[in-house]
């Protein structure tokens, strides 16, 4: 089973709202990732968690706040977003380590109004 | 700057033909190489990965890796209209983590 789930599928939020994206995997993976993907562009890495600790933050603005409550869950808290933050937000997971394959969830389509 | 280069396409092939997708990368220390298929509006789906020089076959898909020339390719045999998608090449740098650098993707169009 290579399933990563994400909720919600779609989210529309105003610039003053606070919302959260959720990601879950039950493959026993110990690395989880957040990516942002704009139309006709490849995914851009935002954050990497390894063994529930934040390992990489790709200079993401503080209005995006990741959280990894346990080895199966990954959240992305959103606050005071801008319209240019509208994108497909993808969660992925993998075994820890460099050679591991990453499996993506279906994504959350975010629109900031 | 670590880069992964792909032709953006579209690459158009008739149904039943072999589609050949190519990718070059700049980081000579890269260790692992992946091909993802992405349908419009959907998330990337892992279809092949390869770590060693040579060919790796899985069904209609063959991944080829040449580390000396720093290129990786994906062959799709007996192409079907359902193969029409964007194919993303991704490379994991020698960073200790499974971080991926993606190419911009090649759009494949298979005509019936």
Coordinates of N, CA and C in Angstrom, one line a residue:
Chain A
X1 N 0.8 -1.2 0.0 CA 0.0 0.0 0.0 C 0.9 1.2 0.0
X2 N 0.7 2.1 -1.0 CA 1.5 3.3 -1.1 C 0.6 4.5 -1.0
X3 N -0.3 4.5 -0.1 CA -1.2 5.6 0.0 C -0.9 6.7 1.0
X4 N -0.9 7.9 0.5 CA -0.8 9.1 1.3 C -2.1 9.9 1.1
X5 N -2.8 10.2 2.2 CA -4.0 10.9 2.1 C -3.8 12.4 2.5
X6 N -4.6 13.3 1.9 CA -4.6 14.7 2.2 C -6.0 15.2 2.3
X7 N -6.2 16.1 3.3 CA -7.4 16.8 3.5 C -7.2 18.3 3.8
X8 N -8.1 19.2 3.3 CA -9.1 18.9 2.4 C -8.6 18.8 0.9
X9 N -9.5 18.4 0.0 CA -9.1 18.3 -1.4 C -9.0 19.8 -2.0
X10 N -10.0 20.6 -1.6 CA -10.0 22.0 -2.0 C -10.1 22.9 -0.8
X11 N -9.5 24.1 -0.9 CA -9.7 25.0 0.2 C -9.6 26.4 -0.4
X12 N -10.6 27.2 0.0 CA -10.7 28.6 -0.4 C -10.6 29.4 0.9
X13 N -9.7 30.3 1.0 CA -9.5 31.1 2.2 C -9.2 32.6 1.9
X14 N -9.6 33.4 2.8 CA -9.3 34.8 2.7 C -7.9 35.1 3.3
X15 N -7.4 36.3 3.0 CA -6.1 36.6 3.4 C -5.9 36.8 4.9
X16 N -7.1 36.9 5.7 CA -7.0 37.0 7.1 C -7.3 35.7 7.8
X17 N -7.6 34.7 7.1 CA -8.0 33.4 7.7 C -6.8 32.6 8.2
X18 N -7.1 31.7 9.1 CA -6.2 30.7 9.5 C -6.8 29.3 9.2
X19 N -6.0 28.5 8.5 CA -6.5 27.2 8.1 C -5.3 26.2 8.2
X20 N -5.7 24.9 8.2 CA -4.6 23.9 8.2 C -4.8 22.8 7.1
X21 N -3.8 22.4 6.6 CA -3.8 21.2 5.7 C -3.3 20.0 6.4
X22 N -3.9 18.9 6.1 CA -3.5 17.7 6.8 C -3.1 16.6 5.9
X23 N -2.1 15.8 6.3 CA -1.6 14.7 5.5 C -1.4 13.5 6.5
X24 N -1.6 12.3 5.9 CA -1.5 11.1 6.7 C -1.0 10.0 5.9
X25 N -0.1 9.2 6.5 CA 0.4 8.0 5.8 C 0.5 6.9 6.8
X26 N 0.3 5.6 6.3 CA 0.4 4.5 7.2 C 1.3 3.4 6.6
X27 N 2.4 3.9 6.0 CA 3.3 3.0 5.3 C 4.5 2.8 6.2
X28 N 4.5 3.4 7.4 CA 5.7 3.3 8.3 C 6.9 4.1 7.8
X29 N 6.6 5.1 7.0 CA 7.6 6.0 6.5 C 8.0 7.0 7.6
X30 N 9.3 7.3 7.7 CA 9.8 8.2 8.7 C 10.2 9.5 8.2
X31 N 10.0 9.8 6.9 CA 10.3 11.1 6.3 C 9.0 11.6 5.6
X32 N 8.7 12.8 5.8 CA 7.5 13.4 5.2 C 7.8 14.8 4.7
X33 N 7.1 15.2 3.7 CA 7.5 16.4 2.9 C 6.3 17.2 2.6
X34 N 6.5 18.5 2.5 CA 5.5 19.4 1.9 C 6.1 20.1 0.6
X35 N 5.3 20.0 -0.5 CA 5.7 20.7 -1.7 C 4.6 21.7 -2.1
X36 N 5.0 22.7 -2.9 CA 4.0 23.6 -3.5 C 4.2 23.5 -5.0
X37 N 3.1 23.4 -5.7 CA 3.2 23.3 -7.2 C 2.2 24.3 -7.8
X38 N 2.8 25.2 -8.6 CA 2.0 26.1 -9.4 C 1.7 25.5 -10.8
X39 N 0.8 26.1 -11.4 CA 0.4 25.5 -12.7 C 1.5 25.5 -13.7
X40 N 1.7 24.3 -14.4 CA 2.7 24.1 -15.4 C 4.1 24.2 -14.9
X41 N 4.3 24.1 -13.6 CA 5.6 24.1 -13.0 C 5.8 22.8 -12.2
X42 N 7.1 22.4 -12.0 CA 7.3 21.2 -11.2 C 7.1 21.5 -9.7
X43 N 6.9 20.5 -8.9 CA 6.8 20.7 -7.4 C 8.0 21.4 -6.9
X44 N 7.8 22.3 -5.9 CA 8.9 23.0 -5.2 C 8.9 22.5 -3.7
X45 N 10.0 22.0 -3.3 CA 10.1 21.6 -1.9 C 10.0 22.7 -0.9
X46 N 9.1 22.5 0.1 CA 9.0 23.5 1.2 C 9.7 23.1 2.5
X47 N 9.3 21.9 2.9 CA 9.8 21.4 4.2 C 10.0 19.9 4.1
X48 N 11.0 19.4 4.9 CA 11.2 18.0 5.1 C 11.3 17.7 6.6
X49 N 10.5 16.7 7.0 CA 10.6 16.1 8.3 C 11.2 14.8 8.3
X50 N 12.1 14.5 9.2 CA 12.7 13.2 9.3 C 12.7 12.8 10.7
X51 N 12.1 11.6 11.0 CA 11.8 11.2 12.4 C 11.2 12.2 13.2
X52 N 10.2 12.9 12.6 CA 9.3 13.9 13.3 C 10.0 15.2 13.6
X53 N 11.2 15.3 13.1 CA 11.9 16.6 13.4 C 12.1 17.3 12.0
X54 N 11.9 18.6 12.1 CA 12.1 19.4 10.9 C 13.6 19.4 10.5
X55 N 13.8 18.9 9.3 CA 15.2 18.8 8.8 C 15.6 19.8 7.8
X56 N 14.6 20.2 7.0 CA 14.9 21.2 5.9 C 13.7 22.1 5.8
X57 N 14.0 23.4 5.8 CA 13.0 24.5 5.5 C 13.6 25.3 4.4
X58 N 13.0 25.2 3.2 CA 13.6 25.9 2.0 C 13.2 27.3 2.0
X59 N 13.6 28.0 3.1 CA 13.3 29.5 3.2 C 11.9 29.9 2.9
X60 N 11.0 29.1 3.5 CA 9.6 29.3 3.3 C 9.1 30.5 4.2
X61 N 8.3 31.4 3.8 CA 7.8 32.5 4.6 C 7.1 31.9 5.9
X62 N 7.1 32.7 6.9 CA 6.6 32.2 8.2 C 5.1 32.1 8.2
X63 N 4.4 32.6 7.2 CA 2.9 32.4 7.2 C 2.6 31.0 6.9
X64 N 3.6 30.1 6.5 CA 3.4 28.7 6.4 C 4.1 28.1 7.6
X65 N 3.4 27.3 8.4 CA 4.0 26.7 9.6 C 3.7 25.2 9.6
X66 N 4.8 24.4 9.5 CA 4.6 23.0 9.5 C 4.6 22.4 10.9
X67 N 4.0 21.2 11.0 CA 3.9 20.5 12.3 C 3.9 19.0 12.0
X68 N 4.6 18.2 12.8 CA 4.6 16.8 12.6 C 4.2 16.2 14.0
X69 N 2.9 16.0 14.3 CA 2.6 15.5 15.6 C 3.0 14.1 15.9
X70 N 3.1 13.2 14.9 CA 3.6 11.9 15.1 C 4.1 11.4 13.7
X71 N 4.6 10.2 13.7 CA 5.3 9.6 12.5 C 4.3 9.5 11.3
X72 N 3.0 9.5 11.6 CA 2.0 9.3 10.5 C 1.4 10.5 10.0
X73 N 1.5 11.6 10.8 CA 0.8 12.8 10.4 C 1.7 14.0 10.2
X74 N 1.2 14.8 9.2 CA 1.9 16.1 8.9 C 0.9 17.1 8.7
X75 N 1.1 18.3 9.3 CA 0.1 19.4 9.1 C 0.9 20.6 8.5
X76 N 0.1 21.4 7.8 CA 0.7 22.7 7.4 C -0.3 23.8 7.8
X77 N 0.1 24.6 8.7 CA -0.8 25.7 9.2 C -0.6 26.9 8.4
X78 N -1.7 27.5 8.0 CA -1.6 28.7 7.1 C -2.2 29.9 7.7
X79 N -1.6 31.0 7.6 CA -2.1 32.2 8.2 C -1.6 33.5 7.4
X80 N -2.5 34.4 7.2 CA -2.2 35.6 6.5 C -1.6 35.4 5.1
X81 N -2.2 34.4 4.4 CA -1.6 34.1 3.0 C -1.9 35.2 2.0
X82 N -1.2 35.2 0.9 CA -1.3 36.1 -0.1 C -2.0 35.4 -1.4
X83 N -2.6 36.1 -2.2 CA -3.2 35.5 -3.4 C -2.1 34.7 -4.2
X84 N -0.9 35.1 -4.2 CA 0.2 34.3 -5.0 C 0.5 33.0 -4.3
X85 N 0.0 32.8 -3.1 CA 0.2 31.5 -2.5 C -0.8 30.4 -3.0
X86 N -1.7 30.8 -3.8 CA -2.7 29.9 -4.4 C -1.9 28.9 -5.2
X87 N -2.1 27.6 -5.0 CA -1.3 26.5 -5.6 C -1.9 25.2 -5.2
X88 N -1.3 24.1 -5.8 CA -1.6 22.8 -5.3 C -0.5 22.4 -4.3
X89 N -0.9 22.1 -3.1 CA 0.0 21.7 -2.0 C 0.0 20.2 -1.9
X90 N 1.2 19.7 -2.0 CA 1.4 18.2 -2.1 C 2.2 17.8 -0.8
X91 N 1.7 16.7 -0.3 CA 2.4 16.0 0.8 C 3.0 14.7 0.2
X92 N 4.2 14.4 0.6 CA 4.8 13.1 0.2 C 5.5 12.5 1.4
X93 N 5.7 11.2 1.3 CA 6.4 10.4 2.3 C 7.3 9.4 1.7
X94 N 8.3 9.0 2.5 CA 9.3 8.1 2.1 C 9.9 7.4 3.3
X95 N 10.7 6.3 3.1 CA 11.5 5.8 4.1 C 12.6 6.9 4.3
X96 N 13.1 6.9 5.5 CA 14.2 7.8 5.8 C 15.5 7.4 5.0
X97 N 16.3 8.4 4.6 CA 17.5 8.0 3.9 C 17.4 8.5 2.5
X98 N 18.6 8.6 1.9 CA 18.7 9.3 0.6 C 18.1 8.6 -0.6
X99 N 18.1 7.3 -0.6 CA 17.8 6.5 -1.8 C 16.3 6.2 -1.8
X100 N 15.5 6.7 -0.9 CA 14.1 6.3 -0.7 C 13.2 7.0 -1.8
X101 N 12.3 6.2 -2.2 CA 11.3 6.7 -3.2 C 10.2 7.5 -2.4
X102 N 9.8 8.7 -3.0 CA 8.8 9.5 -2.4 C 7.5 9.2 -3.1
X103 N 6.4 9.1 -2.2 CA 5.1 8.9 -2.7 C 4.2 10.1 -2.4
X104 N 3.5 10.6 -3.4 CA 2.8 11.8 -3.2 C 1.3 11.5 -2.8
X105 N 0.7 12.4 -2.0 CA -0.7 12.4 -1.8 C -1.4 13.1 -3.0
X106 N -2.7 13.1 -2.9 CA -3.5 13.7 -4.0 C -3.4 15.2 -4.1
X107 N -3.0 15.8 -3.0 CA -2.8 17.3 -3.0 C -4.1 18.0 -2.4
X108 N -3.8 19.2 -2.0 CA -4.9 20.2 -1.7 C -4.8 21.4 -2.6
X109 N -5.9 21.7 -3.3 CA -5.9 22.8 -4.2 C -6.3 24.0 -3.4
X110 N -5.4 24.9 -3.1 CA -5.6 26.1 -2.3 C -5.8 27.4 -3.1
X111 N -6.9 28.1 -2.8 CA -7.2 29.4 -3.5 C -7.2 30.4 -2.4
X112 N -6.4 31.5 -2.5 CA -6.4 32.6 -1.5 C -7.1 33.8 -2.2
X113 N -8.2 34.2 -1.6 CA -8.9 35.4 -2.2 C -8.7 36.7 -1.4
Chain B
X1 N 24.4 25.5 -8.5 CA 23.0 25.3 -8.7 C 22.8 24.0 -9.3
X2 N 22.1 23.1 -8.6 CA 21.8 21.8 -9.1 C 20.6 21.8 -10.0
X3 N 20.8 21.3 -11.3 CA 19.7 21.5 -12.2 C 19.4 20.1 -12.9
X4 N 18.1 20.0 -13.2 CA 17.6 18.9 -14.0 C 16.9 19.4 -15.2
X5 N 17.4 19.0 -16.4 CA 16.9 19.5 -17.6 C 16.0 18.5 -18.4
X6 N 14.9 18.9 -18.9 CA 14.1 18.1 -19.7 C 13.5 19.0 -20.8
X7 N 13.3 18.4 -22.0 CA 12.6 19.1 -23.1 C 11.1 19.2 -22.6
X8 N 10.6 20.4 -22.8 CA 9.2 20.6 -22.3 C 8.1 20.0 -23.2
X9 N 8.5 19.7 -24.5 CA 7.6 19.1 -25.4 C 6.6 20.1 -26.0
X10 N 5.5 19.7 -26.4 CA 5.0 18.3 -26.3 C 5.7 17.3 -27.2
X11 N 5.9 16.1 -26.7 CA 6.3 15.0 -27.5 C 5.1 14.2 -28.0
X12 N 4.9 14.2 -29.3 CA 3.7 13.6 -29.9 C 4.1 12.2 -30.6
X13 N 3.5 11.2 -30.2 CA 3.7 9.8 -30.8 C 2.4 9.2 -31.1
X14 N 2.4 8.4 -32.1 CA 1.1 7.6 -32.4 C 1.0 6.4 -31.5
X15 N -0.3 6.0 -31.3 CA -0.6 4.9 -30.4 C 0.2 3.7 -30.9
X16 N 0.8 2.9 -30.0 CA 1.6 1.7 -30.3 C 3.1 2.0 -30.5
X17 N 3.5 3.3 -30.6 CA 4.9 3.6 -30.8 C 5.6 3.6 -29.5
X18 N 6.9 3.7 -29.6 CA 7.8 3.9 -28.4 C 8.0 5.4 -28.2
X19 N 7.7 5.8 -27.0 CA 8.0 7.2 -26.6 C 9.3 7.2 -25.8
X20 N 10.2 8.1 -26.1 CA 11.5 8.3 -25.5 C 11.6 9.6 -24.8
X21 N 11.7 9.6 -23.5 CA 11.8 10.9 -22.7 C 13.2 10.9 -22.1
X22 N 13.8 12.1 -22.2 CA 15.2 12.3 -21.7 C 15.3 13.3 -20.7
X23 N 16.4 13.2 -19.9 CA 16.6 14.1 -18.8 C 18.1 14.1 -18.5
X24 N 18.7 15.3 -18.3 CA 20.1 15.4 -17.9 C 20.1 16.1 -16.6
X25 N 21.2 15.9 -15.8 CA 21.3 16.5 -14.5 C 22.7 17.0 -14.3
X26 N 22.9 18.0 -13.4 CA 24.2 18.6 -13.3 C 25.0 18.1 -12.1
X27 N 24.3 17.6 -11.1 CA 25.1 17.2 -9.9 C 25.6 15.8 -10.1
X28 N 26.9 15.7 -10.3 CA 27.5 14.4 -10.6 C 27.4 13.4 -9.4
X29 N 27.2 14.0 -8.2 CA 27.1 13.1 -7.0 C 25.7 12.6 -6.8
X30 N 24.8 12.8 -7.7 CA 23.4 12.4 -7.5 C 23.4 10.8 -7.4
X31 N 22.5 10.3 -6.6 CA 22.5 8.9 -6.3 C 21.2 8.2 -6.8
X32 N 20.1 8.9 -6.8 CA 18.9 8.2 -7.2 C 18.1 9.0 -8.1
X33 N 17.3 8.3 -9.0 CA 16.7 9.0 -10.1 C 15.3 8.4 -10.3
X34 N 14.3 9.3 -10.5 CA 12.9 8.9 -10.5 C 12.2 9.5 -11.7
X35 N 11.2 8.8 -12.1 CA 10.3 9.3 -13.1 C 8.9 9.3 -12.5
X36 N 8.2 10.4 -12.6 CA 6.9 10.6 -12.1 C 6.0 11.0 -13.3
X37 N 4.8 10.4 -13.3 CA 3.8 10.8 -14.3 C 2.7 11.7 -13.6
X38 N 2.4 12.8 -14.3 CA 1.4 13.7 -13.7 C 0.4 14.0 -14.7
X39 N -0.9 13.6 -14.4 CA -2.0 14.0 -15.3 C -2.4 15.4 -14.9
X40 N -3.0 16.1 -15.8 CA -3.5 17.5 -15.5 C -4.4 17.5 -14.3
X41 N -4.0 18.4 -13.4 CA -4.9 18.6 -12.2 C -4.7 17.5 -11.1
X42 N -3.8 16.6 -11.3 CA -3.6 15.5 -10.4 C -2.2 15.6 -9.8
X43 N -1.9 14.8 -8.8 CA -0.6 14.8 -8.2 C 0.4 13.8 -8.9
X44 N 1.7 14.0 -8.7 CA 2.7 13.1 -9.4 C 2.6 11.7 -8.9
X45 N 2.7 10.8 -9.8 CA 2.6 9.3 -9.5 C 4.0 8.7 -9.9
X46 N 4.6 8.1 -8.9 CA 5.9 7.4 -9.2 C 5.7 6.2 -10.1
X47 N 6.4 6.2 -11.2 CA 6.3 5.1 -12.1 C 7.6 4.3 -12.2
X48 N 8.8 4.9 -12.0 CA 10.0 4.2 -12.1 C 11.1 4.9 -11.2
X49 N 12.0 4.1 -10.7 CA 13.1 4.6 -10.1 C 14.3 3.7 -10.4
X50 N 15.5 4.4 -10.4 CA 16.7 3.6 -10.8 C 17.9 4.2 -10.1
X51 N 18.8 3.3 -9.6 CA 19.9 3.8 -8.8 C 21.3 3.4 -9.5
X52 N 21.3 2.4 -10.3 CA 22.5 1.9 -10.9 C 22.5 2.1 -12.4
X53 N 23.7 2.3 -12.9 CA 23.9 2.4 -14.4 C 23.2 1.2 -15.1
X54 N 22.6 1.5 -16.2 CA 22.1 0.4 -17.0 C 20.6 0.6 -17.2
X55 N 19.9 -0.5 -17.5 CA 18.5 -0.4 -17.8 C 17.7 -1.1 -16.6
X56 N 16.5 -0.6 -16.4 CA 15.6 -1.2 -15.5 C 14.2 -1.3 -16.2
X57 N 13.6 -2.4 -16.2 CA 12.3 -2.6 -17.0 C 11.2 -2.9 -16.0
X58 N 10.1 -2.4 -16.2 CA 8.9 -2.7 -15.5 C 7.7 -2.6 -16.4
X59 N 7.2 -3.7 -16.9 CA 6.1 -3.7 -17.8 C 6.5 -3.0 -19.1
X60 N 5.7 -2.0 -19.5 CA 6.0 -1.2 -20.7 C 7.0 -0.1 -20.5
X61 N 7.5 0.0 -19.3 CA 8.4 1.1 -19.0 C 9.8 0.6 -18.8
X62 N 10.8 1.3 -19.4 CA 12.2 1.1 -19.2 C 12.9 2.4 -18.8
X63 N 13.6 2.3 -17.7 CA 14.4 3.5 -17.3 C 15.8 3.1 -17.6
X64 N 16.6 4.1 -18.1 CA 18.0 3.9 -18.5 C 18.8 5.0 -17.8
X65 N 19.9 4.6 -17.2 CA 20.7 5.6 -16.4 C 22.2 5.5 -16.9
X66 N 22.8 6.6 -17.2 CA 24.2 6.7 -17.6 C 24.8 7.8 -16.7
X67 N 25.4 7.4 -15.6 CA 26.0 8.4 -14.7 C 27.2 9.1 -15.3
X68 N 27.9 8.4 -16.1 CA 29.1 9.1 -16.8 C 28.7 10.3 -17.6
X69 N 27.6 10.1 -18.3 CA 27.0 11.1 -19.2 C 26.0 12.0 -18.5
X70 N 25.6 11.6 -17.3 CA 24.7 12.4 -16.5 C 23.3 12.5 -17.2
X71 N 22.8 11.4 -17.7 CA 21.5 11.4 -18.2 C 20.7 10.2 -17.8
X72 N 19.4 10.4 -17.8 CA 18.5 9.3 -17.5 C 17.4 9.4 -18.4
X73 N 16.9 8.3 -18.9 CA 15.8 8.3 -19.9 C 14.7 7.4 -19.5
X74 N 13.5 7.6 -20.1 CA 12.4 6.7 -19.8 C 11.8 6.3 -21.2
X75 N 11.7 5.0 -21.5 CA 11.1 4.5 -22.7 C 9.8 3.9 -22.3
X76 N 8.8 4.3 -23.1 CA 7.4 3.7 -22.9 C 7.1 3.0 -24.2
X77 N 7.0 1.7 -24.1 CA 6.7 0.9 -25.3 C 5.2 0.8 -25.5
X78 N 4.8 0.5 -26.7 CA 3.3 0.3 -27.0 C 2.5 1.5 -26.4
X79 N 2.9 2.7 -26.7 CA 2.3 3.9 -26.0 C 0.7 3.8 -26.3
X80 N 0.0 4.2 -25.2 CA -1.4 4.3 -25.3 C -1.9 5.7 -25.0
X81 N -3.1 6.1 -25.5 CA -3.6 7.4 -25.3 C -3.6 7.8 -23.8
X82 N -3.8 6.8 -22.9 CA -3.8 7.0 -21.5 C -2.5 7.3 -20.9
X83 N -1.4 7.2 -21.7 CA -0.1 7.6 -21.3 C 0.1 9.1 -21.5
X84 N -0.8 9.8 -22.1 CA -0.7 11.2 -22.3 C -0.7 11.9 -21.0
X85 N 0.4 12.6 -20.7 CA 0.6 13.2 -19.3 C 1.9 14.0 -19.4
X86 N 2.2 14.6 -18.3 CA 3.5 15.2 -18.1 C 4.4 14.3 -17.3
X87 N 5.6 14.1 -17.8 CA 6.5 13.2 -17.1 C 7.6 14.0 -16.5
X88 N 7.7 13.9 -15.2 CA 8.7 14.6 -14.4 C 9.9 13.7 -14.1
X89 N 11.1 14.2 -14.4 CA 12.3 13.5 -14.0 C 12.7 14.2 -12.7
X90 N 13.1 13.4 -11.7 CA 13.5 13.9 -10.4 C 14.8 13.2 -10.0
X91 N 15.7 14.0 -9.4 CA 17.0 13.5 -9.0 C 17.2 13.8 -7.6
X92 N 17.7 12.9 -6.8 CA 18.0 13.1 -5.4 C 19.5 13.4 -5.3
X93 N 19.8 14.6 -4.8 CA 21.2 15.0 -4.7 C 21.9 14.2 -3.6
X94 N 23.2 14.3 -3.5 CA 24.0 13.6 -2.5 C 24.0 14.4 -1.2
X95 N 22.8 14.5 -0.6 CA 22.7 15.4 0.5 C 22.4 14.7 1.9
X96 N 22.2 13.4 1.8 CA 21.9 12.7 3.0 C 20.4 12.5 3.2
X97 N 19.6 13.3 2.5 CA 18.2 13.2 2.6 C 17.6 12.9 1.2
X98 N 16.4 12.3 1.3 CA 15.8 12.0 0.0 C 15.1 13.3 -0.5
X99 N 15.8 14.4 -0.8 CA 15.2 15.5 -1.4 C 15.3 15.4 -2.9
X100 N 14.3 15.9 -3.5 CA 14.2 15.7 -5.0 C 14.3 17.1 -5.7
X101 N 15.1 17.1 -6.7 CA 15.2 18.2 -7.7 C 14.5 17.8 -8.9
X102 N 13.4 18.5 -9.3 CA 12.6 18.1 -10.4 C 13.0 18.9 -11.7
X103 N 12.9 18.2 -12.8 CA 12.9 18.9 -14.1 C 11.6 19.5 -14.3
X104 N 11.5 20.3 -15.3 CA 10.2 21.0 -15.6 C 9.2 20.1 -16.2
X105 N 9.6 18.9 -16.6 CA 8.6 18.0 -17.1 C 8.5 18.0 -18.7
X106 N 8.2 16.9 -19.2 CA 7.9 16.7 -20.7 C 6.5 16.3 -20.8
X107 N 5.7 17.0 -21.6 CA 4.4 16.6 -21.9 C 4.4 15.6 -23.1
X108 N 3.8 14.5 -22.8 CA 3.7 13.4 -23.9 C 2.2 13.4 -24.4
X109 N 2.0 13.4 -25.7 CA 0.7 13.3 -26.3 C 0.7 12.0 -27.2
X110 N -0.1 11.1 -26.9 CA -0.2 9.9 -27.6 C -1.6 9.9 -28.4
X111 N -1.5 9.9 -29.7 CA -2.7 10.1 -30.5 C -3.2 8.7 -31.0
X112 N -4.5 8.5 -30.9 CA -5.1 7.2 -31.3 C -4.9 6.9 -32.8

